[in-house]
């Protein structure tokens, strides 16, 4: 008899575990590992990468290492053909050591130390961003003939993490800055922008692409042929099961159309997705270490908190959906981390069944901006182990 055809691609069926599939995974990992731990599903990393490639085939993703620099995550993306966005010499050396070719790295911090620029020169990481004149003098001194992309300030409307306050040249100044770069012996190479992280607003990208197209033209008037447009990161993911307003494929198809309308075929496009590639793969598993009844509510203390893998609540302005393995009527309850600080509180009104010491509480879609910014050992509590499966 012929085998029945698979209804889904193997990648998809493996990656998109059903709710019960995730529960079973959490249960089986709990038997082998002490909490807290974070499961990183490699097939989900691969799936996100494929989604990106499929929706934006003309755009090469340079994974933003800061989202989660775990070596196994970087290796997975390296194998799939990704480039890397690094913000420091330390991140640069980290990806080079794993085997990333130097021409697949962009030094995407507009304010770099002289020492880090020297490292970039020695390691032949030639592509870097800037957004001000002083930086150009610095780069020209330490890395003549570096390939520079001007990062412009663009609207960050509706993005969860605002980046335009700290970075970005005035778009009106961009062509002058590129001309200045040339006069200093640098190679004016392109334009970059970042619409802010977790950007659900496609308009931000579309406006930024138009601004960038104007700069390409203004540069051409100065006889500067720019080669690369870097559309940055910001691509959103769902943090909650019933979250609305996140539709990557629709967003990408509008971006793709706009790139096609505004740029000639010889322009190379890159992007710097971080959250989109790493976030959905992560499942954080914690356990209740104590419970109390305060302020008329159940308080549950977990063995992971704001100083550890929930650091994204502070730095990434992120909120999470807490799930349990125990069934039962859901009661508004407070969840807190393990440290001796009231600030280390995760949710005042989480809807969860009554829990007991030892019960598991887990969170999905927490692979990015979580363990990366966790503080090791504060108050004696360490972040979760990362388990790539
Ligand atoms: C943080 C950052 C990224 C990644 O942003 P995501 O929103 O995670 O995609 C990309 N580029 C730069 C310059 C960044 O600072």
Tab-separated table of C-alpha atoms and ligand atoms in Angstrom:
chain	number	residue	atom	x	y	z
A	1	UNK	CA	0.000	0.000	0.000
A	2	UNK	CA	1.167	3.514	-0.712
A	3	UNK	CA	1.966	5.692	2.258
A	4	UNK	CA	-0.575	8.449	2.802
A	5	UNK	CA	0.841	11.833	1.803
A	6	UNK	CA	2.014	14.086	4.626
A	7	UNK	CA	-0.466	16.858	5.087
A	8	UNK	CA	2.221	19.273	6.273
A	9	UNK	CA	5.859	19.671	5.376
A	10	UNK	CA	7.935	17.722	7.912
A	11	UNK	CA	9.515	20.976	9.067
A	12	UNK	CA	6.151	22.469	9.810
A	13	UNK	CA	4.610	19.500	11.539
A	14	UNK	CA	7.627	19.047	13.773
A	15	UNK	CA	7.984	22.710	14.627
A	16	UNK	CA	4.393	23.584	15.206
A	17	UNK	CA	3.666	21.427	18.171
A	18	UNK	CA	0.101	21.405	19.330
A	19	UNK	CA	-0.677	22.546	22.851
A	20	UNK	CA	-0.595	18.941	24.025
A	21	UNK	CA	2.640	18.334	22.132
A	22	UNK	CA	4.254	21.190	24.019
A	23	UNK	CA	2.919	19.875	27.316
A	24	UNK	CA	4.374	16.463	26.582
A	25	UNK	CA	7.714	17.990	25.701
A	26	UNK	CA	7.720	20.016	28.932
A	27	UNK	CA	6.779	16.913	30.945
A	28	UNK	CA	9.480	14.748	29.444
A	29	UNK	CA	12.144	17.430	29.896
A	30	UNK	CA	11.076	17.869	33.531
A	31	UNK	CA	11.969	14.247	34.157
A	32	UNK	CA	15.510	14.760	32.954
A	33	UNK	CA	16.411	18.311	33.981
A	34	UNK	CA	16.295	20.569	36.992
A	35	UNK	CA	14.362	23.769	36.608
A	36	UNK	CA	14.640	26.485	35.584
A	37	UNK	CA	15.522	25.507	32.023
A	38	UNK	CA	14.800	26.945	28.620
A	39	UNK	CA	14.057	24.580	25.777
A	40	UNK	CA	15.158	25.925	22.411
A	41	UNK	CA	13.562	23.982	19.584
A	42	UNK	CA	15.983	23.880	16.701
A	43	UNK	CA	13.240	22.988	14.215
A	44	UNK	CA	11.433	26.157	15.219
A	45	UNK	CA	14.569	28.226	14.585
A	46	UNK	CA	14.722	26.610	11.153
A	47	UNK	CA	11.064	27.218	10.517
A	48	UNK	CA	11.286	30.927	11.344
A	49	UNK	CA	14.312	31.231	9.089
A	50	UNK	CA	12.449	29.511	6.238
A	51	UNK	CA	9.426	31.747	6.779
A	52	UNK	CA	11.655	34.786	6.474
A	53	UNK	CA	13.369	33.511	3.327
A	54	UNK	CA	10.109	32.550	1.723
A	55	UNK	CA	8.341	35.832	2.462
A	56	UNK	CA	11.336	38.020	1.556
A	57	UNK	CA	13.411	35.992	-0.921
A	58	UNK	CA	15.434	39.012	-2.052
A	59	UNK	CA	16.469	39.936	1.492
A	60	UNK	CA	19.363	38.170	3.245
A	61	UNK	CA	18.753	37.916	6.985
A	62	UNK	CA	21.682	38.909	9.206
A	63	UNK	CA	20.608	37.475	12.572
A	64	UNK	CA	20.884	40.087	15.345
A	65	UNK	CA	23.144	38.269	17.796
A	66	UNK	CA	21.984	40.277	20.809
A	67	UNK	CA	18.560	38.591	20.747
A	68	UNK	CA	20.137	35.328	21.877
A	69	UNK	CA	23.847	34.617	21.364
A	70	UNK	CA	23.778	30.943	22.370
A	71	UNK	CA	26.358	29.152	20.165
A	72	UNK	CA	23.937	26.428	19.105
A	73	UNK	CA	21.453	29.035	17.920
A	74	UNK	CA	24.156	30.873	15.987
A	75	UNK	CA	25.383	27.611	14.442
A	76	UNK	CA	21.878	26.731	13.331
A	77	UNK	CA	21.480	30.042	11.512
A	78	UNK	CA	25.014	29.854	10.125
A	79	UNK	CA	24.243	26.496	8.541
A	80	UNK	CA	21.093	27.908	6.982
A	81	UNK	CA	23.107	30.647	5.297
A	82	UNK	CA	22.365	33.599	7.552
A	83	UNK	CA	24.638	36.548	8.081
A	84	UNK	CA	25.081	38.177	11.476
A	85	UNK	CA	24.465	41.610	12.939
A	86	UNK	CA	26.977	42.281	15.707
A	87	UNK	CA	27.207	45.313	17.963
A	88	UNK	CA	30.658	44.856	19.489
A	89	UNK	CA	34.016	43.214	18.889
A	90	UNK	CA	33.070	40.542	21.418
A	91	UNK	CA	29.990	39.532	19.421
A	92	UNK	CA	32.064	39.712	16.234
A	93	UNK	CA	34.733	37.353	17.584
A	94	UNK	CA	32.028	35.028	18.875
A	95	UNK	CA	30.448	34.528	15.422
A	96	UNK	CA	33.814	34.413	13.628
A	97	UNK	CA	34.947	31.672	15.970
A	98	UNK	CA	31.895	29.637	15.053
A	99	UNK	CA	32.936	29.925	11.414
A	100	UNK	CA	30.928	32.858	10.077
A	101	UNK	CA	32.696	34.387	7.061
A	102	UNK	CA	33.675	38.019	7.649
A	103	UNK	CA	31.716	39.196	4.613
A	104	UNK	CA	28.551	37.841	6.192
A	105	UNK	CA	28.864	40.098	9.230
A	106	UNK	CA	27.659	43.661	9.635
A	107	UNK	CA	28.958	45.747	12.523
A	108	UNK	CA	25.587	47.391	13.107
A	109	UNK	CA	26.285	49.749	15.979
A	110	UNK	CA	26.533	53.407	15.015
A	111	UNK	CA	28.755	54.266	18.002
A	112	UNK	CA	31.826	52.045	18.102
A	113	UNK	CA	34.942	52.151	20.274
A	114	UNK	CA	38.222	52.739	18.411
A	115	UNK	CA	39.454	49.339	19.655
A	116	UNK	CA	36.406	47.590	18.221
A	117	UNK	CA	36.900	49.313	14.861
A	118	UNK	CA	40.512	48.092	14.848
A	119	UNK	CA	39.247	44.549	15.527
A	120	UNK	CA	36.835	44.881	12.613
A	121	UNK	CA	39.737	45.905	10.344
A	122	UNK	CA	41.948	43.042	11.481
A	123	UNK	CA	39.137	40.523	11.066
A	124	UNK	CA	38.102	42.040	7.717
A	125	UNK	CA	34.565	42.828	8.810
A	126	UNK	CA	34.236	45.685	6.392
A	127	UNK	CA	30.556	46.573	6.538
A	128	UNK	CA	29.449	48.880	9.357
A	129	UNK	CA	26.831	51.485	10.160
A	130	UNK	CA	27.231	55.079	11.356
A	131	UNK	CA	24.844	57.975	11.955
A	132	UNK	CA	27.062	60.989	12.646
A	133	UNK	CA	30.113	62.810	11.400
A	134	UNK	CA	32.281	62.226	14.445
A	135	UNK	CA	31.925	58.476	13.934
A	136	UNK	CA	33.091	58.871	10.338
A	137	UNK	CA	36.344	60.517	11.500
A	138	UNK	CA	36.841	57.697	13.960
A	139	UNK	CA	36.226	54.979	11.353
A	140	UNK	CA	38.405	56.743	8.766
A	141	UNK	CA	41.283	56.897	11.238
A	142	UNK	CA	41.137	53.253	12.287
A	143	UNK	CA	39.722	51.517	9.239
A	144	UNK	CA	40.399	53.315	5.948
A	145	UNK	CA	38.188	52.046	3.119
A	146	UNK	CA	35.602	50.537	5.442
A	147	UNK	CA	32.194	50.134	3.799
A	148	UNK	CA	29.800	52.414	5.619
A	149	UNK	CA	26.020	52.440	5.708
A	150	UNK	CA	24.279	55.529	7.014
A	151	UNK	CA	21.622	54.635	9.564
A	152	UNK	CA	18.725	57.033	9.295
A	153	UNK	CA	16.144	57.985	11.878
A	154	UNK	CA	12.734	56.600	10.936
A	155	UNK	CA	9.290	56.452	12.553
A	156	UNK	CA	9.016	53.855	15.325
A	157	UNK	CA	5.240	54.337	15.742
A	158	UNK	CA	3.617	51.483	17.580
A	159	UNK	CA	6.823	49.521	18.129
A	160	UNK	CA	7.232	48.048	21.591
A	161	UNK	CA	10.909	48.964	21.873
A	162	UNK	CA	11.728	52.473	20.678
A	163	UNK	CA	15.123	52.910	18.994
A	164	UNK	CA	14.823	56.176	17.104
A	165	UNK	CA	15.496	58.350	20.161
A	166	UNK	CA	19.013	57.078	20.537
A	167	UNK	CA	20.078	56.335	16.958
A	168	UNK	CA	19.702	57.565	13.424
A	169	UNK	CA	20.851	60.487	11.288
A	170	UNK	CA	18.333	62.992	10.012
A	171	UNK	CA	17.412	61.616	6.541
A	172	UNK	CA	18.010	65.101	5.072
A	173	UNK	CA	21.637	64.862	6.159
A	174	UNK	CA	22.259	61.346	4.901
A	175	UNK	CA	23.565	62.228	1.437
A	176	UNK	CA	25.974	64.836	2.885
A	177	UNK	CA	27.220	62.291	5.384
A	178	UNK	CA	27.827	59.740	2.628
A	179	UNK	CA	29.722	62.351	0.631
A	180	UNK	CA	31.744	63.179	3.715
A	181	UNK	CA	32.503	59.485	4.153
A	182	UNK	CA	33.872	59.360	0.607
A	183	UNK	CA	36.003	62.447	1.158
A	184	UNK	CA	37.517	60.773	4.234
A	185	UNK	CA	38.552	57.723	2.213
A	186	UNK	CA	35.683	55.480	3.268
A	187	UNK	CA	33.384	53.620	0.884
A	188	UNK	CA	29.811	54.922	1.047
A	189	UNK	CA	28.008	51.630	0.776
A	190	UNK	CA	24.360	51.928	1.718
A	191	UNK	CA	21.525	52.968	3.969
A	192	UNK	CA	20.152	51.249	7.067
A	193	UNK	CA	17.286	51.817	9.467
A	194	UNK	CA	15.471	50.149	12.352
A	195	UNK	CA	11.753	50.683	12.841
A	196	UNK	CA	11.859	49.665	16.527
A	197	UNK	CA	11.540	46.190	17.929
A	198	UNK	CA	8.291	44.195	17.868
A	199	UNK	CA	6.905	46.552	15.227
A	200	UNK	CA	3.398	45.615	14.255
A	201	UNK	CA	3.088	48.683	12.061
A	202	UNK	CA	3.990	47.925	8.427
A	203	UNK	CA	3.719	51.626	7.615
A	204	UNK	CA	6.985	52.217	9.504
A	205	UNK	CA	8.823	49.966	7.054
A	206	UNK	CA	7.119	51.390	3.981
A	207	UNK	CA	7.906	54.981	4.949
A	208	UNK	CA	11.488	54.074	5.808
A	209	UNK	CA	11.962	52.330	2.454
A	210	UNK	CA	10.761	55.451	0.647
A	211	UNK	CA	13.121	57.648	2.639
A	212	UNK	CA	15.966	55.274	1.840
A	213	UNK	CA	15.099	55.321	-1.869
A	214	UNK	CA	15.321	59.133	-1.857
A	215	UNK	CA	18.755	58.887	-0.278
A	216	UNK	CA	19.926	56.405	-2.915
A	217	UNK	CA	18.875	58.950	-5.508
A	218	UNK	CA	20.420	61.937	-3.734
A	219	UNK	CA	23.643	59.936	-3.481
A	220	UNK	CA	23.530	59.124	-7.194
A	221	UNK	CA	23.302	62.857	-7.898
A	222	UNK	CA	26.631	63.115	-6.083
A	223	UNK	CA	27.998	60.273	-8.149
A	224	UNK	CA	27.814	57.821	-5.269
A	225	UNK	CA	26.447	54.395	-6.222
A	226	UNK	CA	25.085	52.783	-3.080
A	227	UNK	CA	24.971	48.991	-3.071
A	228	UNK	CA	23.125	47.845	0.045
A	229	UNK	CA	19.819	48.629	1.700
A	230	UNK	CA	19.570	47.250	5.233
A	231	UNK	CA	15.956	47.185	6.428
A	232	UNK	CA	16.941	46.338	10.010
A	233	UNK	CA	14.977	44.232	12.474
A	234	UNK	CA	11.704	44.751	14.279
A	235	UNK	CA	9.668	41.919	12.742
A	236	UNK	CA	7.029	40.955	15.310
A	237	UNK	CA	6.054	37.641	16.859
A	238	UNK	CA	3.078	36.505	18.882
A	239	UNK	CA	3.769	36.395	22.617
A	240	UNK	CA	0.178	35.427	23.516
A	241	UNK	CA	-1.935	32.663	21.973
A	242	UNK	CA	-4.798	35.031	21.150
A	243	UNK	CA	-2.732	38.066	20.255
A	244	UNK	CA	-4.012	39.948	17.220
A	245	UNK	CA	-2.258	42.271	14.820
A	246	UNK	CA	0.778	40.110	14.121
A	247	UNK	CA	0.865	38.899	10.542
A	248	UNK	CA	4.439	38.568	9.356
A	249	UNK	CA	3.590	37.195	5.904
A	250	UNK	CA	1.270	40.074	5.085
A	251	UNK	CA	3.763	42.610	6.387
A	252	UNK	CA	6.560	41.024	4.392
A	253	UNK	CA	4.607	40.953	1.151
A	254	UNK	CA	4.015	44.708	1.394
A	255	UNK	CA	7.675	45.291	2.193
A	256	UNK	CA	8.708	43.115	-0.734
A	257	UNK	CA	6.464	44.997	-3.130
A	258	UNK	CA	7.798	48.323	-1.932
A	259	UNK	CA	11.418	47.236	-2.350
A	260	UNK	CA	10.616	46.146	-5.877
A	261	UNK	CA	8.946	49.475	-6.672
A	262	UNK	CA	11.679	51.693	-5.271
A	263	UNK	CA	14.982	49.981	-6.008
A	264	UNK	CA	16.779	48.732	-9.057
A	265	UNK	CA	17.740	45.090	-9.426
A	266	UNK	CA	21.415	45.645	-8.634
A	267	UNK	CA	20.745	46.805	-5.077
A	268	UNK	CA	21.393	44.147	-2.448
A	269	UNK	CA	18.926	43.902	0.447
A	270	UNK	CA	19.734	42.707	3.925
A	271	UNK	CA	17.779	42.683	7.207
A	272	UNK	CA	18.677	42.230	10.872
A	273	UNK	CA	15.908	40.141	12.441
A	274	UNK	CA	16.506	39.089	16.038
A	275	UNK	CA	13.244	38.433	17.873
A	276	UNK	CA	11.520	36.968	14.815
A	277	UNK	CA	14.185	34.282	14.347
A	278	UNK	CA	14.929	33.369	17.972
A	279	UNK	CA	11.790	34.200	19.961
A	280	UNK	CA	9.318	31.462	18.969
A	281	UNK	CA	11.812	28.654	19.578
A	282	UNK	CA	12.122	29.260	23.314
A	283	UNK	CA	10.024	27.619	26.055
A	284	UNK	CA	10.995	28.568	29.609
A	285	UNK	CA	10.118	26.025	32.284
A	286	UNK	CA	10.053	27.005	35.959
A	287	UNK	CA	8.656	25.490	39.135
A	288	UNK	CA	6.707	26.822	42.095
A	289	UNK	CA	9.076	26.985	45.075
A	290	UNK	CA	6.632	28.498	47.543
A	291	UNK	CA	3.115	29.845	47.895
A	292	UNK	CA	1.312	32.268	50.170
A	293	UNK	CA	-1.990	34.044	50.491
A	294	UNK	CA	-1.553	37.827	50.485
A	295	UNK	CA	-3.738	40.780	49.561
A	296	UNK	CA	-6.607	38.382	49.088
A	297	UNK	CA	-4.765	36.450	46.424
A	298	UNK	CA	-2.661	33.398	45.902
A	299	UNK	CA	0.999	34.290	45.518
A	300	UNK	CA	3.235	31.778	43.815
A	301	UNK	CA	7.007	32.102	43.915
A	302	UNK	CA	8.819	30.676	40.903
A	303	UNK	CA	12.484	29.734	40.629
A	304	UNK	CA	13.030	32.128	37.705
A	305	UNK	CA	12.306	35.838	37.757
A	306	UNK	CA	12.931	39.332	36.473
A	307	UNK	CA	16.664	39.209	37.242
A	308	UNK	CA	16.973	35.992	35.269
A	309	UNK	CA	15.110	34.847	32.159
A	310	UNK	CA	12.207	37.245	32.598
A	311	UNK	CA	14.652	40.162	32.219
A	312	UNK	CA	12.748	40.976	29.035
A	313	UNK	CA	9.947	42.341	31.218
A	314	UNK	CA	12.295	45.185	32.104
A	315	UNK	CA	14.563	45.641	29.099
A	316	UNK	CA	12.249	44.457	26.357
A	317	UNK	CA	8.955	45.779	27.809
A	318	UNK	CA	7.603	42.296	27.244
A	319	UNK	CA	4.646	40.519	28.870
A	320	UNK	CA	4.224	36.762	28.822
A	321	UNK	CA	1.486	34.160	28.930
A	322	UNK	CA	1.962	31.803	31.879
A	323	UNK	CA	0.896	28.205	31.429
A	324	UNK	CA	0.634	25.283	33.790
A	325	UNK	CA	0.399	21.530	33.491
A	326	UNK	CA	-2.211	21.359	36.218
A	327	UNK	CA	-5.869	21.648	35.205
A	328	UNK	CA	-8.687	23.295	37.117
A	329	UNK	CA	-10.645	26.469	37.564
A	330	UNK	CA	-8.514	29.474	36.733
A	331	UNK	CA	-8.066	31.982	39.526
A	332	UNK	CA	-6.452	35.425	39.304
A	333	UNK	CA	-3.125	34.930	41.027
A	334	UNK	CA	0.184	36.679	41.495
A	335	UNK	CA	3.426	35.184	40.210
A	336	UNK	CA	6.760	36.341	41.554
A	337	UNK	CA	10.422	35.521	41.020
A	338	UNK	CA	12.706	34.035	43.671
A	339	UNK	CA	14.798	37.063	44.723
A	340	UNK	CA	14.319	39.254	47.817
A	341	UNK	CA	12.942	42.186	45.850
A	342	UNK	CA	9.294	43.173	45.393
A	343	UNK	CA	10.222	44.398	41.947
A	344	UNK	CA	10.816	40.765	41.046
A	345	UNK	CA	7.105	40.217	40.368
A	346	UNK	CA	6.020	38.663	37.079
A	347	UNK	CA	2.256	39.052	36.955
A	348	UNK	CA	-0.283	40.459	39.419
A	349	UNK	CA	-3.277	38.850	37.768
A	350	UNK	CA	-2.271	35.712	35.943
A	351	UNK	CA	-5.210	33.389	35.265
A	352	UNK	CA	-4.007	30.028	36.487
A	353	UNK	CA	-5.405	27.053	38.359
A	354	UNK	CA	-4.473	26.552	42.010
A	355	UNK	CA	-0.871	25.404	42.163
A	356	UNK	CA	1.275	23.556	44.680
A	357	UNK	CA	4.961	23.609	45.496
A	358	UNK	CA	6.791	21.718	42.773
A	359	UNK	CA	4.242	22.446	40.040
A	360	UNK	CA	5.583	23.594	36.694
A	361	UNK	CA	4.833	27.001	35.163
A	362	UNK	CA	6.040	27.549	31.622
A	363	UNK	CA	6.112	30.306	29.022
A	364	UNK	CA	6.364	29.968	25.230
A	365	UNK	CA	7.895	32.324	22.655
A	366	UNK	CA	10.548	33.530	25.074
A	367	UNK	CA	13.711	32.708	23.118
A	368	UNK	CA	14.726	36.318	22.430
A	369	UNK	CA	15.737	39.084	24.849
A	370	UNK	CA	15.389	36.770	27.833
A	371	UNK	CA	18.406	34.683	28.773
A	372	UNK	CA	20.584	37.113	26.797
A	373	UNK	CA	20.028	39.878	29.348
A	374	UNK	CA	19.735	37.714	32.484
A	375	UNK	CA	22.035	38.513	35.412
A	376	UNK	CA	24.032	35.490	36.547
A	377	UNK	CA	23.935	34.830	40.271
A	378	UNK	CA	22.071	37.874	41.586
A	379	UNK	CA	20.977	37.006	45.105
A	380	UNK	CA	22.369	33.536	44.416
A	381	UNK	CA	19.871	32.624	41.708
A	382	UNK	CA	21.142	31.609	38.317
A	383	UNK	CA	19.383	31.901	34.947
A	384	UNK	CA	17.931	28.859	33.252
A	385	UNK	CA	20.057	26.282	31.469
A	386	UNK	CA	19.524	26.393	27.725
A	387	UNK	CA	18.626	23.042	26.224
A	388	UNK	CA	18.651	23.003	22.452
A	389	UNK	CA	16.569	20.080	21.220
B	1	LIG	C1	18.264	44.998	18.371
B	1	LIG	C2	18.624	45.278	16.993
B	1	LIG	C3	18.172	44.429	15.952
B	1	LIG	C4	17.208	43.285	16.180
B	1	LIG	O1	15.927	43.776	16.362
B	1	LIG	P1	14.652	42.787	16.427
B	1	LIG	O2	13.538	43.712	16.770
B	1	LIG	O3	14.929	41.781	17.473
B	1	LIG	O4	14.480	42.183	15.101
B	1	LIG	C5	18.606	44.699	14.674
B	1	LIG	N1	19.432	45.721	14.407
B	1	LIG	C6	19.878	46.565	15.372
B	1	LIG	C7	20.791	47.669	14.996
B	1	LIG	C8	19.478	46.382	16.686
B	1	LIG	O5	19.905	47.222	17.627
